[in-house]
Short mmCIF file of C-alpha atoms and ligand atoms in Angstrom, two decimals:
data_model
loop_
_atom_site.label_atom_id
_atom_site.label_comp_id
_atom_site.label_asym_id
_atom_site.label_seq_id
_atom_site.Cartn_x
_atom_site.Cartn_y
_atom_site.Cartn_z
CA MET A 1 123.79 94.87 132.67
CA ASN A 2 125.59 93.47 136.11
CA ASP A 3 129.25 91.82 135.78
CA LYS A 4 128.69 89.34 138.45
CA ILE A 5 126.02 86.55 139.76
CA GLN A 6 124.43 88.20 142.93
CA VAL A 7 122.44 85.96 145.64
CA ILE A 8 119.83 87.85 146.90
CA SER A 9 118.50 86.39 150.63
CA LYS A 10 115.92 88.95 151.63
CA TYR A 11 112.55 86.91 150.16
CA ALA A 12 113.92 83.95 152.29
CA LEU A 13 114.69 85.01 155.40
CA ASP A 14 111.91 85.83 158.07
CA GLY A 15 112.62 87.46 161.74
CA LYS A 16 113.56 84.05 163.23
CA THR A 17 115.60 82.93 160.35
CA ALA A 18 116.87 86.11 159.80
CA GLU A 19 118.52 86.16 163.73
CA CYS A 20 119.48 82.86 163.07
CA ALA A 21 121.24 83.61 159.90
CA LYS A 22 123.34 86.29 161.74
CA ALA A 23 124.42 84.64 164.68
CA LEU A 24 124.93 81.75 161.62
CA ARG A 25 127.88 84.48 159.99
CA GLU A 26 130.55 83.16 162.54
CA THR A 27 130.07 79.89 161.84
CA ALA A 28 130.56 80.45 158.20
CA LEU A 29 133.50 82.67 158.30
CA ALA A 30 134.95 79.89 160.36
CA ALA A 31 134.17 77.04 157.75
CA LYS A 32 135.48 79.50 155.18
CA LYS A 33 138.81 79.60 157.00
CA THR A 34 138.80 75.67 157.36
CA LEU A 35 138.39 75.58 153.78
CA GLU A 36 140.84 78.13 152.67
CA SER A 37 143.75 76.95 155.32
CA GLY A 38 143.25 73.15 154.15
CA SER A 39 142.77 72.69 157.94
CA GLY A 40 139.60 70.41 157.68
CA ALA A 41 137.92 66.92 156.98
CA GLY A 42 138.90 65.97 153.44
CA ASN A 43 141.72 68.54 153.02
CA ASP A 44 143.52 66.49 150.59
CA PHE A 45 141.22 67.45 147.88
CA LEU A 46 140.96 70.62 147.76
CA GLY A 47 142.69 71.44 144.37
CA TRP A 48 139.72 72.80 142.84
CA LEU A 49 140.07 75.91 145.21
CA HIS A 50 142.96 77.27 143.33
CA LEU A 51 142.04 75.64 140.36
CA PRO A 52 140.53 78.42 137.79
CA SER A 53 144.07 80.50 138.16
CA SER A 54 146.04 78.21 137.82
CA ILE A 55 145.29 76.74 134.18
CA ASP A 56 148.56 77.84 132.25
CA GLU A 57 148.42 79.25 128.46
CA GLN A 58 150.34 75.58 128.22
CA GLN A 59 146.62 73.82 129.19
CA PHE A 60 144.90 75.65 127.62
CA GLN A 61 146.46 75.21 124.29
CA ALA A 62 146.88 71.19 124.85
CA ILE A 63 143.08 71.20 125.35
CA GLU A 64 142.31 73.35 122.57
CA LYS A 65 144.88 71.24 120.27
CA SER A 66 142.82 68.03 121.29
CA ALA A 67 139.62 69.62 120.48
CA ALA A 68 140.45 71.05 117.12
CA GLN A 69 141.75 67.43 116.42
CA LEU A 70 138.36 65.88 117.45
CA ARG A 71 136.41 68.87 116.12
CA ASN A 72 138.66 68.61 112.10
CA GLU A 73 138.01 64.89 111.55
CA CYS A 74 134.73 63.63 113.55
CA GLU A 75 130.95 64.45 112.92
CA TYR A 76 130.24 63.25 116.59
CA VAL A 77 132.31 63.08 119.69
CA ILE A 78 131.00 60.80 122.43
CA SER A 79 132.03 62.14 125.60
CA ILE A 80 132.27 58.51 127.87
CA GLY A 81 132.00 59.30 131.80
CA ILE A 82 128.98 59.15 135.15
CA GLY A 83 129.00 61.37 137.92
CA GLY A 84 131.44 64.01 138.32
CA SER A 85 133.01 62.45 135.04
CA TYR A 86 129.93 63.47 133.28
CA LEU A 87 127.70 66.16 134.92
CA GLY A 88 130.03 68.86 134.66
CA GLY A 89 130.49 69.14 130.63
CA LYS A 90 126.72 68.29 130.19
CA ALA A 91 125.99 71.33 132.16
CA VAL A 92 127.79 73.40 130.76
CA ILE A 93 127.32 72.53 127.25
CA GLU A 94 123.72 72.58 127.57
CA ALA A 95 123.81 76.02 129.18
CA LEU A 96 125.34 77.44 126.15
CA SER A 97 124.01 75.45 123.16
CA ASN A 98 121.07 76.35 121.27
CA HIS A 99 118.48 74.02 122.39
CA PHE A 100 117.88 72.52 118.83
CA ALA A 101 120.94 72.33 116.89
CA ALA A 102 121.83 69.21 115.50
CA TYR A 103 125.68 70.60 114.89
CA ARG A 104 126.57 73.29 116.16
CA GLN A 105 126.55 76.90 114.22
CA ASP A 106 130.09 76.63 113.47
CA GLY A 107 129.57 73.15 111.94
CA GLY A 108 131.74 71.44 114.30
CA PRO A 109 130.56 68.00 116.04
CA LYS A 110 127.67 66.91 118.00
CA VAL A 111 128.70 66.06 121.77
CA LEU A 112 126.63 63.11 122.63
CA PHE A 113 127.19 61.71 126.42
CA ALA A 114 127.23 57.95 127.25
CA GLY A 115 128.36 55.65 130.24
CA SER A 116 126.18 57.69 132.57
CA ASN A 117 123.79 54.48 132.60
CA ILE A 118 123.55 51.08 131.69
CA GLY A 119 120.72 51.50 129.59
CA GLU A 120 120.70 49.20 126.71
CA ASP A 121 118.11 50.74 124.49
CA TYR A 122 119.85 53.93 125.27
CA LEU A 123 123.85 52.55 123.63
CA TYR A 124 122.10 50.49 120.83
CA ASP A 125 120.11 54.01 119.55
CA MET A 126 123.35 55.81 120.02
CA MET A 127 125.37 53.05 118.28
CA ASP A 128 122.55 52.79 115.46
CA LEU A 129 123.23 56.77 115.38
CA VAL A 130 126.96 57.08 114.96
CA ARG A 131 127.44 54.18 112.78
CA GLY A 132 128.39 54.94 109.30
CA HIS A 133 129.79 58.38 110.74
CA LYS A 134 133.07 59.26 111.67
CA PHE A 135 133.33 59.72 115.61
CA GLY A 136 135.72 60.20 117.80
CA ILE A 137 135.76 59.48 121.96
CA ILE A 138 136.56 61.26 125.01
CA VAL A 139 136.97 58.67 128.23
CA ILE A 140 137.02 60.01 131.39
CA SER A 141 137.42 57.89 134.91
CA LYS A 142 139.21 59.37 137.46
CA SER A 143 139.54 55.97 139.17
CA GLY A 144 139.48 54.17 135.44
CA THR A 145 137.81 51.53 136.67
CA THR A 146 134.10 52.26 136.82
CA THR A 147 131.89 50.04 135.47
CA GLU A 148 129.27 52.11 133.40
CA PRO A 149 131.88 53.91 131.14
CA ALA A 150 133.56 51.01 130.81
CA ILE A 151 130.63 49.37 129.34
CA ALA A 152 129.98 52.11 126.72
CA PHE A 153 133.89 52.49 126.31
CA ARG A 154 133.81 48.63 125.37
CA LEU A 155 131.10 48.84 123.11
CA PHE A 156 132.38 52.58 121.03
CA LYS A 157 136.05 51.55 120.68
CA GLU A 158 135.58 48.28 119.14
CA MET A 159 132.56 50.16 116.53
CA LEU A 160 135.60 52.70 116.16
CA GLU A 161 137.79 50.62 114.68
CA LYS A 162 135.84 48.22 112.82
CA GLN A 163 134.21 50.86 111.05
CA GLU A 164 137.35 53.34 110.58
CA GLY A 165 140.09 51.55 111.40
CA LYS A 166 142.50 51.36 114.50
CA GLU A 167 144.52 54.38 112.94
CA PHE A 168 142.03 56.82 113.24
CA ALA A 169 140.64 55.33 116.49
CA GLN A 170 144.17 56.17 117.87
CA ARG A 171 143.90 59.69 116.42
CA ASN A 172 140.58 60.43 118.03
CA ILE A 173 140.27 58.73 121.57
CA VAL A 174 140.81 60.73 123.89
CA ALA A 175 141.08 58.95 127.35
CA ILE A 176 140.92 61.68 130.74
CA THR A 177 141.83 59.60 133.81
CA ASP A 178 144.43 59.36 136.90
CA ALA A 179 148.14 59.81 136.23
CA ARG A 180 149.01 56.46 136.71
CA ARG A 181 145.99 54.03 138.62
CA GLY A 182 143.41 52.33 136.90
CA ALA A 183 142.56 50.34 134.03
CA LEU A 184 141.72 53.33 131.89
CA ARG A 185 145.36 54.62 132.19
CA GLY A 186 146.81 50.50 131.17
CA LEU A 187 144.48 50.89 128.07
CA ALA A 188 145.48 54.79 126.96
CA THR A 189 149.60 53.51 127.39
CA GLN A 190 149.06 50.88 126.06
CA GLU A 191 147.05 51.53 122.73
CA GLY A 192 148.97 55.08 122.49
CA TYR A 193 146.15 57.43 123.17
CA ALA A 194 146.14 61.34 123.77
CA THR A 195 145.73 61.90 127.58
CA PHE A 196 144.60 64.44 129.96
CA VAL A 197 145.32 64.06 133.74
CA ILE A 198 142.53 64.12 136.33
CA PRO A 199 144.37 65.78 139.39
CA ASP A 200 144.52 63.49 142.34
CA ASN A 201 143.47 66.74 144.72
CA VAL A 202 140.44 67.22 142.86
CA GLY A 203 137.21 64.76 142.82
CA GLY A 204 134.92 64.28 140.31
CA ARG A 205 132.27 66.84 141.34
CA PHE A 206 134.66 69.34 141.62
CA SER A 207 136.13 68.66 138.00
CA VAL A 208 134.93 70.49 135.66
CA LEU A 209 137.44 73.25 135.06
CA THR A 210 140.05 70.38 134.63
CA PRO A 211 139.90 68.71 131.27
CA VAL A 212 137.50 66.09 132.37
CA GLY A 213 134.94 69.13 131.21
CA LEU A 214 137.10 71.85 129.54
CA LEU A 215 137.90 69.00 126.37
CA PRO A 216 134.21 67.92 125.88
CA ILE A 217 133.15 72.09 126.20
CA ALA A 218 135.47 73.28 123.42
CA VAL A 219 134.80 70.02 121.69
CA ALA A 220 131.34 71.74 121.20
CA GLY A 221 132.57 75.12 120.24
CA PHE A 222 132.50 76.89 123.53
CA ASP A 223 135.43 79.21 124.90
CA ILE A 224 136.67 77.64 128.08
CA ARG A 225 139.39 80.34 127.88
CA ALA A 226 136.10 82.74 129.05
CA LEU A 227 134.70 80.02 131.49
CA VAL A 228 137.79 79.79 133.38
CA ALA A 229 138.15 83.67 133.27
CA GLY A 230 134.51 83.77 134.94
CA ALA A 231 135.56 81.21 137.67
CA VAL A 232 138.69 83.17 138.23
CA GLU A 233 136.77 86.45 139.08
CA MET A 234 134.68 84.62 142.09
CA GLU A 235 137.97 82.64 143.27
CA GLN A 236 139.62 86.16 143.40
CA GLY A 237 136.27 88.22 144.80
CA ASP A 238 135.74 88.76 148.49
CA ASP A 239 133.15 85.41 148.80
CA GLU A 240 130.03 88.11 150.22
CA GLN A 241 127.75 85.81 147.42
CA VAL A 242 128.99 82.94 148.98
CA LEU A 243 128.52 83.66 152.15
CA GLU A 244 125.30 84.73 152.30
CA TYR A 245 123.90 81.44 150.44
CA ALA A 246 125.84 79.38 152.77
CA ILE A 247 124.31 81.30 155.99
CA THR A 248 120.78 81.59 154.19
CA ARG A 249 120.48 77.79 153.16
CA ASN A 250 122.24 76.68 156.56
CA ALA A 251 120.03 79.40 158.61
CA LEU A 252 116.45 77.57 156.71
CA TYR A 253 117.98 74.23 157.37
CA GLN A 254 118.42 74.96 160.99
CA ASP A 255 114.44 76.30 160.65
CA GLY A 256 113.07 72.22 159.69
CA LYS A 257 113.58 73.63 155.78
CA LYS A 258 115.21 69.90 154.65
CA ILE A 259 115.16 70.07 151.18
CA GLU A 260 116.46 72.94 148.87
CA ILE A 261 114.67 73.21 145.27
CA LEU A 262 117.04 74.84 142.64
CA ALA A 263 114.33 75.70 140.25
CA ASN A 264 115.02 77.70 137.03
CA PHE A 265 112.91 79.51 134.18
CA THR A 266 115.13 78.82 131.57
CA PRO A 267 115.27 75.15 129.77
CA ARG A 268 118.94 75.82 128.69
CA LEU A 269 119.74 74.86 132.95
CA HIS A 270 118.49 71.88 133.46
CA PHE A 271 121.21 70.05 133.83
CA LEU A 272 123.07 72.72 135.56
CA ALA A 273 120.68 71.54 138.37
CA GLU A 274 121.80 67.79 137.61
CA TRP A 275 125.44 68.56 138.14
CA TRP A 276 124.29 70.93 141.42
CA LYS A 277 122.58 68.12 143.03
CA GLN A 278 125.62 65.89 142.45
CA LEU A 279 127.92 68.96 144.13
CA TYR A 280 125.80 69.31 146.90
CA GLY A 281 124.06 65.91 147.62
CA GLU A 282 127.79 64.15 147.52
CA SER A 283 128.86 66.54 149.37
CA GLU A 284 126.31 67.21 152.28
CA GLY A 285 124.60 63.79 152.68
CA LYS A 286 126.59 62.22 155.27
CA ASP A 287 125.90 61.34 158.69
CA HIS A 288 122.43 61.44 158.13
CA LYS A 289 122.58 65.30 157.86
CA GLY A 290 122.16 67.30 154.76
CA ILE A 291 119.77 69.62 152.43
CA PHE A 292 118.57 67.36 150.29
CA PRO A 293 118.70 68.55 146.85
CA ALA A 294 116.34 68.41 144.31
CA SER A 295 115.22 70.69 141.02
CA VAL A 296 112.42 71.90 138.52
CA ASP A 297 112.10 73.73 135.53
CA PHE A 298 109.93 76.72 135.45
CA THR A 299 107.07 76.92 134.20
CA THR A 300 107.13 73.32 133.40
CA ASP A 301 106.88 72.07 136.62
CA LEU A 302 104.70 74.97 137.94
CA HIS A 303 101.94 72.30 135.91
CA SER A 304 103.33 69.49 137.93
CA MET A 305 105.67 70.07 141.05
CA GLY A 306 103.73 73.36 141.49
CA GLN A 307 101.09 71.42 143.84
CA MET A 308 103.69 70.10 146.14
CA ILE A 309 105.74 73.07 146.08
CA GLN A 310 102.38 75.80 147.05
CA ASP A 311 100.34 73.45 149.38
CA GLY A 312 102.51 70.89 150.48
CA GLU A 313 104.50 69.26 154.06
CA ARG A 314 106.79 72.64 154.75
CA THR A 315 109.81 71.28 154.36
CA LEU A 316 111.19 72.96 151.52
CA PHE A 317 113.06 75.99 149.87
CA GLU A 318 113.57 77.33 146.60
CA THR A 319 116.86 78.95 145.09
CA VAL A 320 115.78 80.57 142.30
CA LEU A 321 118.33 80.50 139.06
CA SER A 322 117.37 83.78 137.61
CA VAL A 323 119.20 85.00 134.22
CA GLY A 324 118.79 88.22 132.93
CA ASP A 325 119.25 88.57 129.41
CA GLN A 326 117.92 86.05 126.75
CA GLU A 327 120.02 85.43 123.95
CA HIS A 328 117.65 86.21 121.36
CA GLU A 329 114.07 88.20 121.15
CA VAL A 330 110.57 86.58 120.25
CA ILE A 331 108.05 89.06 120.06
CA ILE A 332 104.38 87.79 120.80
CA PRO A 333 102.39 88.85 117.58
CA ARG A 334 99.00 90.67 117.61
CA ASP A 335 96.31 88.62 116.16
CA GLU A 336 93.39 91.00 114.31
CA GLU A 337 90.30 88.36 115.96
CA ASP A 338 92.48 87.69 119.01
CA LEU A 339 90.20 83.91 119.43
CA ASP A 340 92.98 83.11 122.34
CA GLY A 341 92.62 86.27 123.58
CA LEU A 342 96.68 86.72 123.90
CA ASN A 343 96.12 90.25 122.66
CA TYR A 344 96.80 91.57 126.14
CA ILE A 345 100.53 91.14 125.93
CA ALA A 346 101.26 91.53 121.74
CA GLY A 347 104.14 93.70 121.11
CA LYS A 348 105.88 91.78 124.23
CA ASN A 349 108.55 89.73 123.80
CA VAL A 350 108.29 86.27 125.17
CA ASP A 351 110.65 86.56 127.98
CA TYR A 352 108.41 89.12 129.28
CA VAL A 353 105.89 87.09 130.27
CA ASN A 354 108.45 84.29 131.63
CA LYS A 355 109.83 87.25 134.33
CA MET A 356 106.14 87.77 135.11
CA ALA A 357 105.65 83.83 135.54
CA GLU A 358 108.96 84.03 137.88
CA LEU A 359 108.00 87.15 139.97
CA GLY A 360 104.39 85.49 140.31
CA THR A 361 105.41 82.03 141.05
CA ARG A 362 107.97 84.08 143.72
CA LEU A 363 105.21 86.15 145.44
CA ALA A 364 103.24 83.14 145.47
CA HIS A 365 105.73 80.87 146.67
CA VAL A 366 106.96 83.36 149.85
CA ASP A 367 103.24 83.50 150.28
CA GLY A 368 102.68 79.66 151.06
CA GLY A 369 105.27 79.58 152.77
CA VAL A 370 108.30 78.49 150.77
CA PRO A 371 111.63 80.63 151.09
CA ASN A 372 112.93 82.03 148.27
CA LEU A 373 117.02 82.20 147.55
CA ILE A 374 117.75 83.66 144.03
CA ILE A 375 120.75 83.87 142.42
CA THR A 376 120.57 86.27 139.21
CA ILE A 377 122.91 85.32 136.86
CA PRO A 378 123.41 88.23 134.20
CA ALA A 379 123.19 86.16 130.70
CA LEU A 380 124.07 82.10 129.69
CA THR A 381 127.55 83.14 128.82
CA GLU A 382 130.46 81.64 129.23
CA ARG A 383 131.93 84.11 131.80
CA PHE A 384 128.80 83.97 134.12
CA VAL A 385 128.72 80.44 134.02
CA GLY A 386 132.36 80.22 134.98
CA GLN A 387 131.34 82.28 138.21
CA LEU A 388 128.43 80.08 138.42
CA ILE A 389 130.54 76.86 138.47
CA TYR A 390 133.17 78.65 141.23
CA PHE A 391 130.33 79.81 143.02
CA PHE A 392 128.66 77.06 143.82
CA GLU A 393 131.66 74.74 144.68
CA LYS A 394 133.02 77.22 147.28
CA ALA A 395 129.52 77.49 148.84
CA CYS A 396 129.61 73.77 148.95
CA GLY A 397 132.68 73.92 150.93
CA VAL A 398 131.63 76.37 153.25
CA SER A 399 128.26 75.04 153.55
CA GLY A 400 129.53 71.25 154.36
CA TYR A 401 131.85 72.52 156.77
CA MET A 402 129.00 74.51 158.78
CA LEU A 403 127.04 71.48 158.35
CA GLY A 404 129.89 69.49 160.13
CA VAL A 405 130.79 66.61 157.75
CA ASN A 406 133.63 66.19 155.20
CA PRO A 407 132.21 67.90 152.06
CA PHE A 408 134.97 66.23 149.82
CA ASP A 409 134.47 62.10 150.30
CA GLN A 410 131.79 60.19 149.33
CA PRO A 411 131.58 56.66 151.34
CA GLY A 412 127.54 56.19 150.45
CA VAL A 413 128.42 55.43 146.62
CA GLU A 414 130.34 52.42 146.87
CA ALA A 415 127.24 50.42 148.47
CA TYR A 416 125.07 49.44 145.44
CA LYS A 417 128.53 48.43 143.37
CA LYS A 418 129.25 46.07 146.07
CA ASN A 419 126.05 44.62 145.89
CA MET A 420 126.01 45.02 142.00
CA PHE A 421 129.27 43.30 141.57
CA ALA A 422 128.73 40.05 143.72
CA LEU A 423 125.13 39.79 141.86
CA LEU A 424 127.23 39.95 138.93
CA GLU A 425 129.66 37.73 140.33
CA LYS A 426 133.11 39.72 139.48
CA PRO A 427 136.12 37.61 140.78
CA GLY A 428 137.12 38.72 144.12
CA HIS A 429 133.14 39.22 145.08
CA GLU A 430 132.75 35.51 146.22
CA GLU A 431 132.13 35.94 149.77
CA ALA A 432 129.93 39.03 148.89
CA THR A 433 127.96 36.99 146.12
CA LYS A 434 127.11 33.91 148.48
CA ALA A 435 125.90 36.59 151.44
CA ILE A 436 123.75 38.28 149.09
CA ARG A 437 122.39 34.65 147.46
CA ALA A 438 121.26 33.73 151.26
CA LYS A 439 119.75 37.41 151.58
CA LEU A 440 117.62 37.06 148.63
CA SER A 441 116.87 33.20 149.29
O1 PA5 B 1 131.88 62.68 141.89
C1 PA5 B 1 132.36 61.58 142.32
O2 PA5 B 1 133.63 60.87 142.71
C2 PA5 B 1 131.77 60.16 141.63
O3 PA5 B 1 130.49 60.93 141.05
C3 PA5 B 1 132.72 59.87 140.26
O4 PA5 B 1 133.02 61.11 139.39
C4 PA5 B 1 131.76 59.05 139.87
O5 PA5 B 1 131.80 58.08 140.39
C5 PA5 B 1 132.48 58.36 138.00
O6 PA5 B 1 133.74 58.07 139.17
P1 PA5 B 1 135.15 57.59 138.04
O7 PA5 B 1 135.71 59.07 137.24
O8 PA5 B 1 136.14 57.33 138.81
O9 PA5 B 1 134.74 57.00 136.74
#
């Protein structure tokens, strides 16, 4: 088994794009230098760059202690947050979890996620699920003022206090927020909750290896030290894989491939792709530039989106997350009658078939004009998921600078909020309310 994730670009580049990739190496090295020297735009948000190796024993112990408290007293732990305060933890937990376990095998609590939408029925159903059960809350918001998690927290806090009493709630609510600013900081101080800090210089989408991701992951029973150790391996590595990925995708972009589809053949990676979409979409989509990040779950989506990928407009390329070993083996049985005609693969394990589907898809898509980049992941373990996280983060920083944007801000996400607050008549938004009413009338 390889001991590192690897990028394979030979099915992604043809004569023309290979030349372009060669020429882009200098640009990529300059972008990497800009990133590492902290001399580029957004350089006050580079705390993630040396974050993995800076996590010390005391920080690990504090997170593990808090996780142990929640695991000890709770059947469910609701992690409340949105965007960068949600997707990293969700992605890692899904990548490592049994698909159908109501509980982790070691008997720990089930981690649920709320505050990442404003679905009334979603919240109702979750309240219904945890009613009568002991539950805890991890409330995560860097700004401490985001509407979606604030609504969810108000609901579940009230429910928990009524159901289990104030003392239980105080012991089993943890707030992760800014060191000083924001409504959540004030509330946590007043209520005496345990807290963790999101460093000022780490933006939401780069925060999975802070307590934002590490606490929910530890509560779910996973080894956060191994996860971080994997990230440290990439942090201290030679960056060749990072450069390969950043260069190839930029070469393809320059050749008119405006959409990158992150494809997996492993259901556990669905949310890793959601996390990746935020990381790249929010970092690169600026100044009317940027590769649009999309994702598909194969082979499922080969039966739906497969047609578009094979035969639609040729503006896309594909990056396949190719996982080496599955955790378990399931052998396809022989059947005497063979009515379904499957005996030709009897005795093979299911992943063998999946790997042939992966290879067949690559050949078909490359033939159909869809460049195919591959990222091989030896297995879905904490270590390799940690490597993947850091790899994508660093490649994102390099890629963003290659593109000429500030990869670390997100001015565009405020637009909908302004309108929503005006429509909700939030105090302080009176002028905007008037303007939006005039627009709508
Ligand atoms: O990456 C980002 O900055 C955003 O996705 C934020 O994480 C998201 O909007 C949530 O913000 P906050 O943590 O302040 O509630």
